[in-house]
Each structure stands twice: as structure tokens, then as C-alpha cells.
Coordinates of C-alpha atoms and ligand atoms in Angstrom, one line a residue:
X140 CA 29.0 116.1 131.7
X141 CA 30.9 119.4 132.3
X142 CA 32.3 121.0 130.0
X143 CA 35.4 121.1 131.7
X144 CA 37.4 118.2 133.5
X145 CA 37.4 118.5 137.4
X146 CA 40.0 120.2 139.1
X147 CA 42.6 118.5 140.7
X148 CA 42.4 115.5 138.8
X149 CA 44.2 113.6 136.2
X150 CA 43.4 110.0 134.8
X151 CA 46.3 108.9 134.6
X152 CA 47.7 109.4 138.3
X153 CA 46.1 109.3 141.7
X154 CA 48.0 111.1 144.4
X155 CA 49.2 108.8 146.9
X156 CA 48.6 110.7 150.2
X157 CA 51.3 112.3 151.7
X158 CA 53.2 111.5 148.9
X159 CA 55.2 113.9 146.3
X160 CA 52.8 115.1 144.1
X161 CA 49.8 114.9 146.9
X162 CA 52.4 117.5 149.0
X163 CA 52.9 119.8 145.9
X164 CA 49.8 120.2 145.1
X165 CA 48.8 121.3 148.7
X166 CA 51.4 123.8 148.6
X167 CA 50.0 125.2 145.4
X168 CA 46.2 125.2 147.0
X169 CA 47.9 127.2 149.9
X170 CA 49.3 129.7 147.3
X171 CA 46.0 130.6 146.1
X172 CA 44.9 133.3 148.2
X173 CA 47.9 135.4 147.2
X174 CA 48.0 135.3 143.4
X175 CA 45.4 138.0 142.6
X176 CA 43.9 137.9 139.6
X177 CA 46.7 135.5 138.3
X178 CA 44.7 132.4 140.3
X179 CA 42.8 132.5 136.7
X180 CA 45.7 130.6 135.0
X181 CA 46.7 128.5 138.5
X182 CA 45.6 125.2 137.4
X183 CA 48.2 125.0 134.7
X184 CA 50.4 124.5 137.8
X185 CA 48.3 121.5 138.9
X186 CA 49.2 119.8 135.3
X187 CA 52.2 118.7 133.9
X188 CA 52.9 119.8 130.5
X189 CA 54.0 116.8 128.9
X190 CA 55.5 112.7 130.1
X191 CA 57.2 111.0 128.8
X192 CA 57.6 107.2 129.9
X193 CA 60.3 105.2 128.3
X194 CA 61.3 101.8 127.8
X195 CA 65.1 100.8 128.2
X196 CA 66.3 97.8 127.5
X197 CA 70.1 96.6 127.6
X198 CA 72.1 93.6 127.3
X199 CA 74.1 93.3 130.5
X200 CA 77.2 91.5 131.0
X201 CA 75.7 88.2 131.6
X202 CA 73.9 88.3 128.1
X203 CA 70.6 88.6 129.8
X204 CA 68.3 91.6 128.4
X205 CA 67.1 93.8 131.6
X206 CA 64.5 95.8 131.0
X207 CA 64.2 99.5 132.6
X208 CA 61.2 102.2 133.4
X209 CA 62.7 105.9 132.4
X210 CA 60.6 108.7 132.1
X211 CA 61.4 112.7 131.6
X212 CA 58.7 115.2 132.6
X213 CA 58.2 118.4 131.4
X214 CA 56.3 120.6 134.6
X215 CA 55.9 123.9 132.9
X216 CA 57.8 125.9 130.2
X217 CA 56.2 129.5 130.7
X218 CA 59.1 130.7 131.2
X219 CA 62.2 129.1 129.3
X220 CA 63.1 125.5 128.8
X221 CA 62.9 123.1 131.0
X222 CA 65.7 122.8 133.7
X223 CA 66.0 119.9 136.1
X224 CA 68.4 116.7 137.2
X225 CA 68.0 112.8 136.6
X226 CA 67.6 110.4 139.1
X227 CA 68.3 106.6 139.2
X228 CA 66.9 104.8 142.1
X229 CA 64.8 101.8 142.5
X230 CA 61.6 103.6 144.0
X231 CA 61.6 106.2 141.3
X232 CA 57.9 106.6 140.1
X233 CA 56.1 108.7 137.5
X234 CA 53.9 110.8 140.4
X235 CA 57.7 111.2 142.1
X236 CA 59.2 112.5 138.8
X237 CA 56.5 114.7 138.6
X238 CA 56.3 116.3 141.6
X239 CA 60.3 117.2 141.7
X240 CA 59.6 118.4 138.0
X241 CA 56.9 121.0 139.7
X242 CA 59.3 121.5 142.3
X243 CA 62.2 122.8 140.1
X244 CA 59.7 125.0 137.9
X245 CA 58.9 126.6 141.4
X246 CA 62.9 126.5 142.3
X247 CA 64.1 127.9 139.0
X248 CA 61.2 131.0 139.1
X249 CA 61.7 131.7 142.9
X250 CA 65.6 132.0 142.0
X251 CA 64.3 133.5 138.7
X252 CA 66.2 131.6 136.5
X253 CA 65.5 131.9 132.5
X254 CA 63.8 128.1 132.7
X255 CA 60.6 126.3 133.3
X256 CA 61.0 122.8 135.3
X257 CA 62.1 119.2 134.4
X258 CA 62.6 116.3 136.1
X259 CA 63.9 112.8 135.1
X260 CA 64.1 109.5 136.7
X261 CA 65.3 105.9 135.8
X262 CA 63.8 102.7 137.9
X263 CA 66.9 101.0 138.9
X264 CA 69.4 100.5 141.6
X265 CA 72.6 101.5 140.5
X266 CA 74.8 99.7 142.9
X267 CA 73.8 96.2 141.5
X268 CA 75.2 97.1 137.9
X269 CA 78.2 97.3 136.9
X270 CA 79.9 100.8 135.1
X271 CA 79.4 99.1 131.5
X272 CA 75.7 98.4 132.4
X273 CA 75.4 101.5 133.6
X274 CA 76.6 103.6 130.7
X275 CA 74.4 101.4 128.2
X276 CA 71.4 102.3 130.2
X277 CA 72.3 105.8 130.8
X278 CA 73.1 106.1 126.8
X279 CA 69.6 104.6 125.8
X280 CA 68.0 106.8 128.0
X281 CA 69.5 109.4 126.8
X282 CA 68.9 108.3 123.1
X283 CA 65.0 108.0 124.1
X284 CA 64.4 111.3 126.1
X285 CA 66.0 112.5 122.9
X286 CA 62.9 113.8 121.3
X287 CA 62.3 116.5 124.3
X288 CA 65.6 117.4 125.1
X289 CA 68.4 120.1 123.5
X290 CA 69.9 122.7 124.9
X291 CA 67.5 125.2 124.0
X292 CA 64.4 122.6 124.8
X293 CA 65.1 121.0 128.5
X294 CA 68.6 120.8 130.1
X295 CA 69.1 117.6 132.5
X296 CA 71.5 117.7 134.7
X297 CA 72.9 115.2 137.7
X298 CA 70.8 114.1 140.9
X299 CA 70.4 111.4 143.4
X300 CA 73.0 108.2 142.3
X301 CA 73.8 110.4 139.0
X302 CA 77.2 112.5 138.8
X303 CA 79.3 114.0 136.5
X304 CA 80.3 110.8 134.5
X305 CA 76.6 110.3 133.3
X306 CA 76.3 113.9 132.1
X307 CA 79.3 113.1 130.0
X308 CA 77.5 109.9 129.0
X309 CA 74.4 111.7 128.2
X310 CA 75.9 114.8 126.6
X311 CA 77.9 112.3 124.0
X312 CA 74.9 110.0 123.3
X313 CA 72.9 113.1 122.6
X314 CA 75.6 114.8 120.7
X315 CA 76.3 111.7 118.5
X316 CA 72.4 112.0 117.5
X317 CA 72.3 115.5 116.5
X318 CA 76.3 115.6 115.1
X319 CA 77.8 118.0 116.9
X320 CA 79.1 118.3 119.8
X321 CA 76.4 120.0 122.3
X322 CA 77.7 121.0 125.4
X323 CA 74.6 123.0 126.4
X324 CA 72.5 120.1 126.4
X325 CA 73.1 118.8 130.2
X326 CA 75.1 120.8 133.2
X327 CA 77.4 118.9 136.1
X328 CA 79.6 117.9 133.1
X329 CA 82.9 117.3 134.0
X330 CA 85.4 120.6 133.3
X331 CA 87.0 119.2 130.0
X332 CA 83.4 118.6 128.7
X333 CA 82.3 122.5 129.0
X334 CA 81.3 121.9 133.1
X335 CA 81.6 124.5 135.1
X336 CA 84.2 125.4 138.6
X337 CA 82.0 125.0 141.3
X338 CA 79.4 122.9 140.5
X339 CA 80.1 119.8 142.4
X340 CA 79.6 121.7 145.7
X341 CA 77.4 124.1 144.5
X342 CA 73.9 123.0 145.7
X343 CA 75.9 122.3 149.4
X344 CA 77.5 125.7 149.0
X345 CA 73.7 127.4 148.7
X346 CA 72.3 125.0 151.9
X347 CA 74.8 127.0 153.5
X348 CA 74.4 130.4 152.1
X349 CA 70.7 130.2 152.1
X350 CA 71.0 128.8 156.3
X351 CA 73.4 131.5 156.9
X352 CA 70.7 134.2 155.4
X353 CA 68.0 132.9 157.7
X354 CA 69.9 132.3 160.6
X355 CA 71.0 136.1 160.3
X356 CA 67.6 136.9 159.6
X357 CA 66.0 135.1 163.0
X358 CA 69.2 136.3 164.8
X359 CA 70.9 132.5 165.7
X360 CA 74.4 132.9 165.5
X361 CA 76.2 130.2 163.1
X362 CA 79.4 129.9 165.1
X363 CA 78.4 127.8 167.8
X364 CA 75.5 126.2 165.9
X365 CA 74.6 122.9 166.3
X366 CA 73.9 121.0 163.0
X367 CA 72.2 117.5 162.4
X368 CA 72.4 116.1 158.9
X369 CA 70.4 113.5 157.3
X370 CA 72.0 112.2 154.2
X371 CA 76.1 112.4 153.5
X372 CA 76.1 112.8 149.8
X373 CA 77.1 115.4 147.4
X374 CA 74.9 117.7 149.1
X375 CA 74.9 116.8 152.9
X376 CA 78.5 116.3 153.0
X377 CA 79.4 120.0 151.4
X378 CA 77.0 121.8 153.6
X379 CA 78.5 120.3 156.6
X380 CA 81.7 121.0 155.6
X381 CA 80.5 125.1 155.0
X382 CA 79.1 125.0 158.4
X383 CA 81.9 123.4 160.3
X384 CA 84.2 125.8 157.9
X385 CA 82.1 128.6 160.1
X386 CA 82.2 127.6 163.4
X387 CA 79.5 125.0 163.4
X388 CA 79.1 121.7 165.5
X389 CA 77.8 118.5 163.8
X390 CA 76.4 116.9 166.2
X391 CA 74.3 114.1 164.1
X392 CA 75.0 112.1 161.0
X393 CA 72.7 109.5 159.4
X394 CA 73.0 107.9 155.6
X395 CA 71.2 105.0 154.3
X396 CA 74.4 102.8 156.3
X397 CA 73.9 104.0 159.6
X398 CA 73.3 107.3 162.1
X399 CA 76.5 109.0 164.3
X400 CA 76.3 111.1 167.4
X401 CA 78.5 113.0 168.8
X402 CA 78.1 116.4 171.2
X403 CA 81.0 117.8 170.6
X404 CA 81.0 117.4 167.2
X405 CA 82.0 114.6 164.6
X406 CA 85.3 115.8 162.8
X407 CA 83.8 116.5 159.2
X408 CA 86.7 116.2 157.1
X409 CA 87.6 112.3 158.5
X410 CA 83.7 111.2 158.6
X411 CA 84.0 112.6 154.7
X412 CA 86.9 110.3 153.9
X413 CA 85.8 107.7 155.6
X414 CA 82.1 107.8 153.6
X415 CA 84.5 107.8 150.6
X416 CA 86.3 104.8 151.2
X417 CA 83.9 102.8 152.9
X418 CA 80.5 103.4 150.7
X419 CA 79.1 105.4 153.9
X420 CA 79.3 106.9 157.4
X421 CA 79.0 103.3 159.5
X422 CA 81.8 102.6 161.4
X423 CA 83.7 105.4 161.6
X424 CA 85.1 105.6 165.2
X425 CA 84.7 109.7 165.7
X426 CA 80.8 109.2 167.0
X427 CA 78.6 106.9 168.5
X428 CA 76.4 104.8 166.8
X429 CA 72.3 105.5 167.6
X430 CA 69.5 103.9 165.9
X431 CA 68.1 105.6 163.1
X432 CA 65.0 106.5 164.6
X433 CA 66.8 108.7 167.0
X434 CA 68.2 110.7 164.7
X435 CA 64.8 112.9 164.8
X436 CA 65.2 113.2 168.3
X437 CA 68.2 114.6 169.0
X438 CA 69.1 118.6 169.7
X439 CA 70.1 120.9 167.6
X440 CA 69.4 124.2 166.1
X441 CA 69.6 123.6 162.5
X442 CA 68.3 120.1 161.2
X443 CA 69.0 119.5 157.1
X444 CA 67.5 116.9 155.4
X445 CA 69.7 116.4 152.4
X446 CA 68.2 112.6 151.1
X447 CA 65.3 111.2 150.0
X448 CA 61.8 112.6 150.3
X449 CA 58.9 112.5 152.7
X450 CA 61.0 112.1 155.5
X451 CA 59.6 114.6 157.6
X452 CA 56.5 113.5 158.7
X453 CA 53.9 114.7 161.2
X454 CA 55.5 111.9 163.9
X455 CA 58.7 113.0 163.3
X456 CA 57.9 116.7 163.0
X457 CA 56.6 116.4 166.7
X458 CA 59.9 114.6 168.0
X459 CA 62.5 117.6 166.2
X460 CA 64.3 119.3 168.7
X461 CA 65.8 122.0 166.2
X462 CA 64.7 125.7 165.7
X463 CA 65.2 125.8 162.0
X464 CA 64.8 122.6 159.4
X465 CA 66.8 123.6 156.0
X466 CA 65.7 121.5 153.3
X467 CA 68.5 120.4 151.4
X468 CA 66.6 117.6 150.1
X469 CA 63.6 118.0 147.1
X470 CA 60.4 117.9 149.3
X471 CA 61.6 116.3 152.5
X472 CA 58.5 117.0 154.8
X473 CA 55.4 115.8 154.4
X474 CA 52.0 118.0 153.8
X475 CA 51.3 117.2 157.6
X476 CA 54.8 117.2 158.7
X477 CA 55.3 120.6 157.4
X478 CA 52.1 122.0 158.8
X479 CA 53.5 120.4 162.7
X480 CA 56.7 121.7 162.0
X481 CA 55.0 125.3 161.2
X482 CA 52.5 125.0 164.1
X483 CA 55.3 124.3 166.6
X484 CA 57.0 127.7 165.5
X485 CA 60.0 125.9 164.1
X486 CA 61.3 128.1 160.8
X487 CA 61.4 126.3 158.2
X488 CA 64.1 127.1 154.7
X489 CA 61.7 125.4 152.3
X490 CA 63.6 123.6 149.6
X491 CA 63.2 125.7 146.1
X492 CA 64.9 128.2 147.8
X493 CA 67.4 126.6 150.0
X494 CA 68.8 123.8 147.7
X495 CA 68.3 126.0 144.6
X496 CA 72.5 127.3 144.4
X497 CA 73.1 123.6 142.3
X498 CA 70.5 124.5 139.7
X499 CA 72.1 128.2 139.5
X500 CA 75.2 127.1 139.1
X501 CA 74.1 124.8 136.2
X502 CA 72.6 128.2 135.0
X503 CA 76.2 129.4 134.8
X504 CA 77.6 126.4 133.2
X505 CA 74.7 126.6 130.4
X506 CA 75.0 130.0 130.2
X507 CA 79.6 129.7 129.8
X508 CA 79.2 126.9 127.6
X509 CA 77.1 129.3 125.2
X510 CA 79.5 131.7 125.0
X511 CA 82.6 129.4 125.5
X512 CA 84.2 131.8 128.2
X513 CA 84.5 130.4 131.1
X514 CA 84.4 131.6 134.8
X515 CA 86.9 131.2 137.5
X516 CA 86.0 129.6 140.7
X517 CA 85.8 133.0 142.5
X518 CA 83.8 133.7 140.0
X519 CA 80.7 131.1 140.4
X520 CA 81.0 131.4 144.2
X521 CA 80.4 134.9 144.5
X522 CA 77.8 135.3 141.5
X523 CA 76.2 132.4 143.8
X524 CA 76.3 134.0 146.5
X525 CA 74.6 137.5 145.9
X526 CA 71.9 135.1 143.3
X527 CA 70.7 133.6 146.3
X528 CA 71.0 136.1 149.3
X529 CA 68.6 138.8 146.9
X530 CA 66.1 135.3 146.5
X531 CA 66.0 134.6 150.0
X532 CA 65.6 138.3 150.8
X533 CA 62.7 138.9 148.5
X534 CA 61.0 135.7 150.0
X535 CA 61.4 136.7 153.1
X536 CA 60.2 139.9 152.8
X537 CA 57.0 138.5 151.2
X538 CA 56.7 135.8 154.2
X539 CA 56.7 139.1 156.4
X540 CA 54.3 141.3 154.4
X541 CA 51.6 138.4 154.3
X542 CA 52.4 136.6 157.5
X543 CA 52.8 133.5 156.1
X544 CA 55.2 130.6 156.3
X545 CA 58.6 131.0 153.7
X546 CA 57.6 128.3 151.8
X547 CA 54.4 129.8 151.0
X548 CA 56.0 132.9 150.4
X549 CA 58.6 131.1 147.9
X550 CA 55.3 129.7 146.1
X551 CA 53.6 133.4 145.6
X552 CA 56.6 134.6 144.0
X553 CA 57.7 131.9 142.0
X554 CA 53.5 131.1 141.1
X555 CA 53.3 134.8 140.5
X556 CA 56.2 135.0 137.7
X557 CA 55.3 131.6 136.0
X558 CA 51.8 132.7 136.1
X559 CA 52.5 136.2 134.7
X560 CA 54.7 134.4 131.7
X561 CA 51.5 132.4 130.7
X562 CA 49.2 135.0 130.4
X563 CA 51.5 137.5 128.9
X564 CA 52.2 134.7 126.2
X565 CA 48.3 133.6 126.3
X566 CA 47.0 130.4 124.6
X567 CA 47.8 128.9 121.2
X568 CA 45.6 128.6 119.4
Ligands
LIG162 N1 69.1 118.1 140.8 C1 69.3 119.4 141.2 C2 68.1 120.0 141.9 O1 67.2 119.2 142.3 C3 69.9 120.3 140.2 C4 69.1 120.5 138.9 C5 69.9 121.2 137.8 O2 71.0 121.6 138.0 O3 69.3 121.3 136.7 O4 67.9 121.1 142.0

């Protein structure tokens, strides 16, 4: 037997295909040919650094005892602790959570934020429990990711179906543990609880910042865009309202109720309140109603998927009609779909740059609640701003220099910093 263990492989996951961590992994192979004499230390990125799986189980209302999958992985710490959001959904899955862990070590060095990457997940659909069930599950979880996390160890922070209530959950579970308040421990908090102005919108705010640096780049003019969106939540529903803000037409609309179309543009600020009160876009009397497939059909110039991912796939990537796809969604093409989407000439704003303004923004909040000063508004947005306009530049600078996609380009310099942190440090022993 070898005295090493095969690349690529570990026992204790087999990557579906064209799934998460089958997609990331391809995108590190492609990232290869650029990294010098730093491809030495390359396979630490193929390799989480330590999962944890836990077991939650909670007495719900009824008196039954539900029991609950939860894990918290820890991609790489090279360069500072780890850094990523929690998740609650029913499909959640330890290759998933790994994969979005990669995928915020990449984020958080291509930004070149002081962290390493984190993700963390909880099987469950939230919708079916009530708030009490909700906080019990969210507290144990907290109390059982415990071991890893701290402010100075891995900083959580909120994702799909998790906002600022669960931060405040998490950050009082955690801080009852250790007996003292920790603010620093999770970001998205809400203000009272050491969050931060600006962080609600702050991952739509950089969809837009980061489209607006690209579409300036590839000369498309913004004002008189039109904009297709795929997913209506926190993020979606922010960057729409940026890009309506500047001149912008959103001409499609889908969430997991329904998809809207409209050529002239659905009116942003109604379809927003109406998602609010009704639980999601269907039904609201500003756009036609289209099946969902043919949301990847119709034209526009700048297509966002901001939900779930893997949406983008080779079929689909052949149907878009758009000339740039910003990811405001972790990992929304495919492996294949990407490579279509790149072969057809269609630019696409990979996602650990384009969604990366809510993780920077959490960066502020860690960094205020530290120092206990706090920012204004003007403050965050601005910092934002000229954070991710120098990241995009630099990335596509390298895309240009190498001739080779910006997502590749985002991988070289974020592989090239986390890989230059681990051989600086070198190995213990
Ligand atoms: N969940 C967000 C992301 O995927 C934010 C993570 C954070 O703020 O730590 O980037």
C-alpha cells in the first residue's frame, strides 16, 4: 500500500456528481496550473480540516422528542478563524456543508478577510416548527457546536432560513456557557446585541456593487439593464432593489412559490411587500405568472441566482439568454453548467466574490464589537464599497493577465494567500 492516501479521496464522503463538493473540487483542479510552486501544499484545499456532526434532540410542543442532524465544518484555518453562516433546510447534507465551508475560505481570502472558512447546517425545515421549537433547536445546536466555536475560534453567522433572531439565540446560548456575555461570537446580531448598521442588506448591497464593477468593466450600462432574479430573500430582494434604485428593469422574479414576468418591469418595492405579507412572490398582480422552467429562458442582461445551489446546470446554461450571470447564491452553477455558460461567452461574477459584501460586513461587526465603537451606516456602506470594488479589480486583473474565466481567477488569488499562510506557518509537528 502507498504510503500516502490517494488524492482526491476521503472515506467518509463520495462526491455526488455535479453536486457541491464534486463542483468545488473541480474548481480547485482548475486552479492548479496557476499556483506555482504553492500547488505543493494544494491538497490541504481538497480536505476539510475538521467535522463535526451533531445530534439534536428537543422536546417540541406536542411532548414528542424530534430528533435533528447538525453539523459545523471547519474548511481551513490558515489564515484566521473560521468565518461562515448556518443554514437550516431539510436537504442540508454533510458534503453540502462542506463545500459552502470551502467556498467561504475561498470568499473570505479572495476578499482578504483575516479568517479561514466555516460552514454550518441543521437538517430541518423551519416552517413546520413553531418559534419555541425553533429556539430549543437553535440553542442545543448552539450548546453542541460549542466545542469549536468562540469568537477568536469560528464565527457563525446567519444564512438560508436563519436571521438575526437566531444569532441572538446562538450568541446567548453560547455566552451563558462560557459566562460572559460574547458578542464576538456570531455576526447578523441584531443592533442592541452588538450587530452591526448595514448588515441585513449587506450581502444584496455587494451583488450590486460587485454587478456594477463588472458591468463597467465589460461596458453594459446599468441604467436600462434588464435584471432576472431567482430567489426573493434577504439577498435577491436587496439587490433588486439596488438595481431598480439605479435605473434597472426587473423583468423576471421566481421564489420557491412561483415565477413573475413582466417587460417593463415588476414594481420592486410592492412585489417586496407583498413577499412580506404573503410568505412569497405568487399572486402578486404587477406580473404575469410563467412556469418555472421558463424562468431560464427569458431575456435579460444580467441573470442573479440568489437561492439554492446547483441550479445552473448544463441544460439550463444552454437556454440563458443573459450576457452576464452574478452569483448571488453559494455555488449556483453546476461544474458543466459553468463550463456552457463559459463556452457560450456569457461573463460570469463567480460567487466568492460577488456575494462576499455579507461576510465583510460581518467582518465589521466582529471587528466593532471588539472594540465596542460602533460605525454609522455611512460608515459600513462606503468601507463596503471600496472592500469590494479593490477585490473585484484585482480579480479581474488576474482573469486578464492569464486569460482565464473570473472565477478561476478568484481561486488563484484566494488559493494563492491561503496557500502562502500554510507554508509560511509550516506543519506541526
Ligand atoms: N452566509 C453568508 C455567506 O455565505 C455570510 C457569512 C458570514 O457573514 O459569516 O457568505
Amino acid at each position: 500500500m502507498s504510503r500516502q492516501d490517494n488524492k482526491n479521496t476521503l472515506s467518509f464522503v463520495q462526491p455526488e456528481p455535479n453536486g457541491p463538493w464534486a463542483t468545488y473540487l473541480s474548481q480547485v483542479d482548475q486552479t492548479m496550473p496557476y499556483l506555482g510552486d504553492l500547488a505543493r501544499w494544494a491538497e490541504t484545499l481538497r480536505r476539510p480540516k475538521r467535522c463535526l456532526i451533531v445530534e439534536i434532540p428537543v422536546e417540541l410542543d406536542d411532548g414528542t422528542i424530534a430528533h435533528f442532524e447538525g453539523y459545523r465544518v471547519q474548511h481551513n484555518l490558515s489564515r484566521g478563524p473560521g468565518k461562515g453562516g448556518v443554514r437550516f433546510h431539510p436537504d442540508v447534507t454533510l458534503q453540502e456543508v462542506m463545500a459552502l465551508a470551502a467556498w467561504m475560505t475561498i470568499k473570505n481570502a479572495a476578499v482578504n478577510l483575516p479568517y479561514g472558512g466555516a460552514k454550518g447546517g441543521v437538517r430541518i425545515d423551519p416552517s413546520r416548527f413553531s418559534r419555541r421549537e425553533i429556539e430549543k433547536i437553535t440553542r442545543r445546536y448552539t450548546s453542541e457546536i460549542g466545542l469549536i466555536i468562540g469568537p477568536d475560534k469560528d464565527i457563525p453567522a446567519p444564512d438560508v432560513n436563519t436571521n438575526s433572531q437566531i444569532m441572538a439565540w446562538m450568541m446567548d446560548t453560547y455566552s451563558m456557557n462560557v459566562g460572559a456575555a460574547a458578542t464576538g461570537v456570531v455576526t447578523g446580531k441584531p443592533l442592541q446585541l452588538g450587530g452591526s448598521l448595514g448588515r441585513v442588506k449587506a450581502t444584496g448591497r455587494g451583488v450590486f456593487v460587485v454587478g456594477r464593477e463588472a458591468a463597467g468593466w465589460s461596458r453594459m450600462p446599468i441604467d436600462g439593464a434588464r435584471v432576472a432574479i431567482q430567489g426573493f430573500g434577504n439577498v435577491g430582494s436587496s439587490a433588486a432593489e439596488l438595481f431598480v434604485a439605479h435605473g434597472a428593469r426587473l423583468v423576471a422574479v421566481q421564489d420557491h412559490t412561483g415565477t413573475l414576468f413582466n417587460a417593463e418591469g415588476l414594481d420592486c418595492a410592492g412585489l417586496a411587500a407583498h413577499a412580506a405579507t404573503h410568505g412569497g412572490i405568487a399572486g402578486f398582480a404587477g406580473g404575469e405568472p410563467i412556469p418555472d422552467e421558463q424562468f431560464w429562458d427569458v431575456e435579460s442582461d444580467i441573470l442573479i441566482p440568489a437561492a439554492l445551489e446547483s441550479q445552473i446546470t448544463a441544460e439550463r446554461a444552454q437556454r440563458i439568454k443573459a450576457r452576464m450571470v452574478l452569483e448571488g447564491a453559494n455555488g449556483p452553477c453546476t461544474k458543466d453548467g459553468d463550463q456552457v455558460l463559459n463556452d457560450r461567452g456569457i461573463l460570469v461574477v463567480p460567487d466568492v466574490i460577488a456575494n462576499a459584501g455579507g461576510v465583510t460586513v460581518s467582518y465589521f461587526e466582529w471587528v466593532q464589537d471588539f472594540s465596542s465603537f460602533f460605525w454609522t451606516e455611512d460608515e459600513i456602506n462606503v468601507r463596503l464599497d471600496k472592500i469590494l470594488v479593490g477585490a473585484f479589480k484585482h480579480i479581474w486583473d488576474t482573469a486578464a493577465q492569464h486569460q482565464i474565466s473570473l472565477r478561476t481567477a478568484a481561486f488563484v488569488v484566494a488559493c494563492t494567500r491561503v496557500l502562502q499562510a500554510r507554508a509560511e506557518r509550516g506543519l506541526y509537528p
